[in-house]
């Protein structure tokens, strides 16, 4: 059997055994497909991983950089206490419109502040507004800006904040020093910054599954 096919079937096996049937989440993915959003959503297993991390640290405030159709947003919001909040940033107004509809169906709109526009501009505006720090930050947007997103994530962190980044392996291309792919170069710069930054201790884990070969970064702010 082809390796990628095995990865996909194992993902299905995990979901069938450990992730209960959820019509809201499935409807969210269906709505994203119907709207022809890019196929960038985390997998169900990855969504539940985010949910568990939020529960593990008892997070009350989450910052998500990259909303897309809000599938990951819903997973994380469900792990928050009733007074919890997510601020999520989305560049594309159409994606944001789809996300808002999905959040409404999931009945969590009251917990989510969806800010539309270029993330770096939104983050700077949030700093000007004096937005409070966050307990959990998930970076899953355009990879060339990953180093800048990390700097902003640190700005909005406190000791103990957990920062996660998605798509940090890129089919193994991160070891290609000669890569001209801006996404790969952005992720490599992200690693360089993590290695040099004394305010955070981090690691990265390679993953395989229905989305192929990639991985997560996770760090804790000192």
mmCIF file of C-alpha atoms in Angstrom:
data_model
loop_
_atom_site.group_PDB
_atom_site.id
_atom_site.type_symbol
_atom_site.label_atom_id
_atom_site.label_comp_id
_atom_site.label_asym_id
_atom_site.label_seq_id
_atom_site.Cartn_x
_atom_site.Cartn_y
_atom_site.Cartn_z
ATOM 1 C CA UNK A 1 0.000 0.000 0.000
ATOM 2 C CA UNK A 2 1.231 3.497 -0.850
ATOM 3 C CA UNK A 3 2.630 5.279 2.219
ATOM 4 C CA UNK A 4 0.343 8.325 1.889
ATOM 5 C CA UNK A 5 -2.677 5.996 1.697
ATOM 6 C CA UNK A 6 -1.609 4.308 4.932
ATOM 7 C CA UNK A 7 -1.240 7.693 6.633
ATOM 8 C CA UNK A 8 -4.759 8.660 5.576
ATOM 9 C CA UNK A 9 -6.272 5.371 6.719
ATOM 10 C CA UNK A 10 -4.517 5.597 10.089
ATOM 11 C CA UNK A 11 -5.908 9.125 10.524
ATOM 12 C CA UNK A 12 -9.374 7.709 9.824
ATOM 13 C CA UNK A 13 -8.790 4.905 12.330
ATOM 14 C CA UNK A 14 -7.740 7.389 15.025
ATOM 15 C CA UNK A 15 -10.764 9.595 14.343
ATOM 16 C CA UNK A 16 -13.180 6.651 14.418
ATOM 17 C CA UNK A 17 -11.881 5.438 17.765
ATOM 18 C CA UNK A 18 -11.017 8.633 19.640
ATOM 19 C CA UNK A 19 -13.030 11.483 18.140
ATOM 20 C CA UNK A 20 -16.796 11.127 18.540
ATOM 21 C CA UNK A 21 -19.079 11.925 15.622
ATOM 22 C CA UNK A 22 -19.712 15.668 15.764
ATOM 23 C CA UNK A 23 -22.234 17.121 13.310
ATOM 24 C CA UNK A 24 -21.161 20.711 13.998
ATOM 25 C CA UNK A 25 -17.501 20.104 13.175
ATOM 26 C CA UNK A 26 -18.398 17.986 10.168
ATOM 27 C CA UNK A 27 -20.779 20.672 8.963
ATOM 28 C CA UNK A 28 -17.982 23.229 9.361
ATOM 29 C CA UNK A 29 -15.669 21.231 7.104
ATOM 30 C CA UNK A 30 -18.492 20.718 4.597
ATOM 31 C CA UNK A 31 -19.239 24.462 4.571
ATOM 32 C CA UNK A 32 -15.550 25.211 3.987
ATOM 33 C CA UNK A 33 -15.441 22.785 1.061
ATOM 34 C CA UNK A 34 -18.672 24.189 -0.378
ATOM 35 C CA UNK A 35 -17.200 27.688 -0.206
ATOM 36 C CA UNK A 36 -14.063 26.347 -1.946
ATOM 37 C CA UNK A 37 -11.764 27.526 0.810
ATOM 38 C CA UNK A 38 -8.169 26.259 0.550
ATOM 39 C CA UNK A 39 -7.745 22.798 2.076
ATOM 40 C CA UNK A 40 -5.666 24.096 4.959
ATOM 41 C CA UNK A 41 -7.840 23.009 7.891
ATOM 42 C CA UNK A 42 -6.162 20.955 10.579
ATOM 43 C CA UNK A 43 -7.240 17.313 10.686
ATOM 44 C CA UNK A 44 -9.788 16.154 13.297
ATOM 45 C CA UNK A 45 -6.966 14.523 15.281
ATOM 46 C CA UNK A 46 -4.952 17.748 15.166
ATOM 47 C CA UNK A 47 -8.009 19.772 16.124
ATOM 48 C CA UNK A 48 -8.528 17.601 19.172
ATOM 49 C CA UNK A 49 -4.818 17.916 19.986
ATOM 50 C CA UNK A 50 -5.233 21.698 20.107
ATOM 51 C CA UNK A 51 -8.336 21.236 22.249
ATOM 52 C CA UNK A 52 -6.438 19.037 24.704
ATOM 53 C CA UNK A 53 -3.519 21.460 24.948
ATOM 54 C CA UNK A 54 -5.908 24.298 25.778
ATOM 55 C CA UNK A 55 -7.463 22.138 28.487
ATOM 56 C CA UNK A 56 -4.075 21.031 29.840
ATOM 57 C CA UNK A 57 -2.911 24.544 30.559
ATOM 58 C CA UNK A 58 -6.314 25.843 31.682
ATOM 59 C CA UNK A 59 -6.233 28.604 29.074
ATOM 60 C CA UNK A 60 -8.822 31.373 29.242
ATOM 61 C CA UNK A 61 -7.520 33.580 26.445
ATOM 62 C CA UNK A 62 -6.405 32.355 23.010
ATOM 63 C CA UNK A 63 -4.896 34.177 20.047
ATOM 64 C CA UNK A 64 -5.192 32.458 16.676
ATOM 65 C CA UNK A 65 -3.285 33.880 13.707
ATOM 66 C CA UNK A 66 -5.058 32.471 10.639
ATOM 67 C CA UNK A 67 -8.776 31.677 10.938
ATOM 68 C CA UNK A 68 -9.681 30.276 7.504
ATOM 69 C CA UNK A 69 -13.165 28.777 8.071
ATOM 70 C CA UNK A 70 -12.833 28.592 11.882
ATOM 71 C CA UNK A 71 -12.557 24.794 12.146
ATOM 72 C CA UNK A 72 -9.555 25.015 14.478
ATOM 73 C CA UNK A 73 -11.177 27.998 16.206
ATOM 74 C CA UNK A 74 -14.180 25.873 17.157
ATOM 75 C CA UNK A 75 -11.980 23.055 18.450
ATOM 76 C CA UNK A 76 -10.079 25.464 20.711
ATOM 77 C CA UNK A 77 -13.107 27.466 21.830
ATOM 78 C CA UNK A 78 -14.790 24.306 23.065
ATOM 79 C CA UNK A 79 -11.915 23.781 25.504
ATOM 80 C CA UNK A 80 -12.351 27.210 27.095
ATOM 81 C CA UNK A 81 -14.328 27.978 30.233
ATOM 82 C CA UNK A 82 -17.623 29.824 29.783
ATOM 83 C CA UNK A 83 -15.893 33.183 30.276
ATOM 84 C CA UNK A 84 -13.032 32.345 27.888
ATOM 85 C CA UNK A 85 -12.229 34.238 24.709
ATOM 86 C CA UNK A 86 -10.483 33.721 21.375
ATOM 87 C CA UNK A 87 -9.163 36.532 19.214
ATOM 88 C CA UNK A 88 -8.683 35.145 15.706
ATOM 89 C CA UNK A 89 -7.189 36.982 12.725
ATOM 90 C CA UNK A 90 -8.133 36.416 9.085
ATOM 91 C CA UNK A 91 -6.854 38.261 6.021
ATOM 92 C CA UNK A 92 -9.542 37.311 3.505
ATOM 93 C CA UNK A 93 -13.013 38.890 4.004
ATOM 94 C CA UNK A 94 -14.733 35.973 2.268
ATOM 95 C CA UNK A 95 -12.975 33.435 4.476
ATOM 96 C CA UNK A 96 -14.021 35.526 7.470
ATOM 97 C CA UNK A 97 -17.637 35.501 6.276
ATOM 98 C CA UNK A 98 -17.604 31.705 6.061
ATOM 99 C CA UNK A 99 -15.940 31.531 9.477
ATOM 100 C CA UNK A 100 -18.565 33.779 11.060
ATOM 101 C CA UNK A 101 -21.344 31.549 9.744
ATOM 102 C CA UNK A 102 -19.591 28.452 11.096
ATOM 103 C CA UNK A 103 -19.074 30.074 14.492
ATOM 104 C CA UNK A 104 -22.749 30.984 14.605
ATOM 105 C CA UNK A 105 -23.816 27.417 13.839
ATOM 106 C CA UNK A 106 -21.449 26.201 16.570
ATOM 107 C CA UNK A 107 -23.062 28.725 18.961
ATOM 108 C CA UNK A 108 -19.741 30.163 20.108
ATOM 109 C CA UNK A 109 -19.770 33.554 18.367
ATOM 110 C CA UNK A 110 -19.975 35.240 21.773
ATOM 111 C CA UNK A 111 -16.569 33.782 22.691
ATOM 112 C CA UNK A 112 -14.799 34.778 19.487
ATOM 113 C CA UNK A 113 -13.513 38.126 18.265
ATOM 114 C CA UNK A 114 -12.825 37.748 14.552
ATOM 115 C CA UNK A 115 -10.631 40.542 13.243
ATOM 116 C CA UNK A 116 -10.387 40.909 9.464
ATOM 117 C CA UNK A 117 -7.368 42.316 7.664
ATOM 118 C CA UNK A 118 -3.638 41.781 7.380
ATOM 119 C CA UNK A 119 -2.524 40.042 10.567
ATOM 120 C CA UNK A 120 0.541 42.207 11.139
ATOM 121 C CA UNK A 121 -1.614 45.337 10.957
ATOM 122 C CA UNK A 122 -4.189 43.798 13.293
ATOM 123 C CA UNK A 123 -1.488 42.792 15.786
ATOM 124 C CA UNK A 124 -0.029 46.292 15.771
ATOM 125 C CA UNK A 125 -3.508 47.734 16.291
ATOM 126 C CA UNK A 126 -4.103 45.337 19.165
ATOM 127 C CA UNK A 127 -0.885 46.545 20.784
ATOM 128 C CA UNK A 128 -2.078 50.145 20.422
ATOM 129 C CA UNK A 129 -5.396 49.125 21.997
ATOM 130 C CA UNK A 130 -3.610 47.585 24.961
ATOM 131 C CA UNK A 131 -5.051 44.111 24.393
ATOM 132 C CA UNK A 132 -4.246 41.744 27.251
ATOM 133 C CA UNK A 133 -1.814 38.852 26.980
ATOM 134 C CA UNK A 134 -2.935 35.372 25.961
ATOM 135 C CA UNK A 135 -2.488 31.943 27.523
ATOM 136 C CA UNK A 136 -2.344 29.994 24.247
ATOM 137 C CA UNK A 137 -1.317 31.238 20.802
ATOM 138 C CA UNK A 138 -1.724 29.264 17.584
ATOM 139 C CA UNK A 139 0.192 30.474 14.502
ATOM 140 C CA UNK A 140 -1.238 29.056 11.278
ATOM 141 C CA UNK A 141 -1.134 31.738 8.596
ATOM 142 C CA UNK A 142 1.176 32.750 5.736
ATOM 143 C CA UNK A 143 4.553 31.163 6.419
ATOM 144 C CA UNK A 144 6.831 33.940 5.098
ATOM 145 C CA UNK A 145 5.635 36.094 8.011
ATOM 146 C CA UNK A 146 6.130 33.397 10.651
ATOM 147 C CA UNK A 147 9.144 35.147 12.243
ATOM 148 C CA UNK A 148 7.148 38.371 12.630
ATOM 149 C CA UNK A 149 4.164 36.461 13.982
ATOM 150 C CA UNK A 150 6.418 34.850 16.563
ATOM 151 C CA UNK A 151 7.714 38.250 17.659
ATOM 152 C CA UNK A 152 4.147 39.481 18.090
ATOM 153 C CA UNK A 153 3.186 36.266 19.875
ATOM 154 C CA UNK A 154 5.946 36.912 22.378
ATOM 155 C CA UNK A 155 4.686 40.476 22.788
ATOM 156 C CA UNK A 156 1.230 39.170 23.694
ATOM 157 C CA UNK A 157 2.552 36.442 26.012
ATOM 158 C CA UNK A 158 3.190 36.093 29.719
ATOM 159 C CA UNK A 159 5.377 33.522 31.486
ATOM 160 C CA UNK A 160 3.744 30.163 30.860
ATOM 161 C CA UNK A 161 2.020 31.095 27.604
ATOM 162 C CA UNK A 162 2.086 28.188 25.149
ATOM 163 C CA UNK A 163 2.815 29.071 21.510
ATOM 164 C CA UNK A 164 2.153 26.547 18.738
ATOM 165 C CA UNK A 165 2.956 26.818 15.053
ATOM 166 C CA UNK A 166 1.596 24.608 12.270
ATOM 167 C CA UNK A 167 3.248 23.464 9.029
ATOM 168 C CA UNK A 168 6.829 23.732 10.272
ATOM 169 C CA UNK A 169 8.303 20.726 8.407
ATOM 170 C CA UNK A 170 7.094 21.383 4.848
ATOM 171 C CA UNK A 171 7.638 17.842 3.529
ATOM 172 C CA UNK A 172 11.133 17.991 4.995
ATOM 173 C CA UNK A 173 12.090 21.019 2.898
ATOM 174 C CA UNK A 174 13.157 22.938 6.010
ATOM 175 C CA UNK A 175 16.579 21.267 5.747
ATOM 176 C CA UNK A 176 17.047 22.618 2.218
ATOM 177 C CA UNK A 177 19.285 25.650 2.683
ATOM 178 C CA UNK A 178 18.991 26.478 -1.016
ATOM 179 C CA UNK A 179 15.191 26.530 -1.133
ATOM 180 C CA UNK A 180 13.737 29.500 -2.967
ATOM 181 C CA UNK A 181 10.229 28.787 -1.625
ATOM 182 C CA UNK A 182 9.275 31.797 0.501
ATOM 183 C CA UNK A 183 7.227 29.546 2.799
ATOM 184 C CA UNK A 184 10.211 27.305 3.487
ATOM 185 C CA UNK A 185 12.480 30.308 3.988
ATOM 186 C CA UNK A 186 9.966 31.849 6.386
ATOM 187 C CA UNK A 187 9.802 28.655 8.444
ATOM 188 C CA UNK A 188 13.611 28.373 8.501
ATOM 189 C CA UNK A 189 13.826 31.952 9.799
ATOM 190 C CA UNK A 190 11.173 31.002 12.354
ATOM 191 C CA UNK A 191 13.467 28.224 13.619
ATOM 192 C CA UNK A 192 16.426 30.598 13.700
ATOM 193 C CA UNK A 193 14.477 33.044 15.818
ATOM 194 C CA UNK A 194 13.294 30.297 18.163
ATOM 195 C CA UNK A 195 16.887 29.104 18.584
ATOM 196 C CA UNK A 196 18.127 32.587 19.433
ATOM 197 C CA UNK A 197 15.203 33.872 21.499
ATOM 198 C CA UNK A 198 15.815 33.526 25.254
ATOM 199 C CA UNK A 199 12.176 34.200 26.152
ATOM 200 C CA UNK A 200 10.909 30.863 24.832
ATOM 201 C CA UNK A 201 11.933 27.218 24.991
ATOM 202 C CA UNK A 202 10.554 25.135 22.140
ATOM 203 C CA UNK A 203 10.603 21.918 20.161
ATOM 204 C CA UNK A 204 9.079 20.664 16.923
ATOM 205 C CA UNK A 205 7.464 17.332 16.095
ATOM 206 C CA UNK A 206 7.171 15.767 12.643
ATOM 207 C CA UNK A 207 3.714 14.473 11.733
ATOM 208 C CA UNK A 208 2.249 12.324 8.976
ATOM 209 C CA UNK A 209 -1.398 11.865 8.100
ATOM 210 C CA UNK A 210 -4.135 12.692 5.642
ATOM 211 C CA UNK A 211 -2.476 16.081 5.056
ATOM 212 C CA UNK A 212 0.871 14.511 4.230
ATOM 213 C CA UNK A 213 4.220 15.071 5.901
ATOM 214 C CA UNK A 214 4.515 18.152 8.098
ATOM 215 C CA UNK A 215 4.678 19.050 11.786
ATOM 216 C CA UNK A 216 4.017 21.314 14.741
ATOM 217 C CA UNK A 217 6.192 23.609 16.812
ATOM 218 C CA UNK A 218 5.372 24.052 20.474
ATOM 219 C CA UNK A 219 7.057 26.380 22.914
ATOM 220 C CA UNK A 220 6.546 27.737 26.405
ATOM 221 C CA UNK A 221 7.332 31.332 27.253
ATOM 222 C CA UNK A 222 9.747 31.611 30.154
#
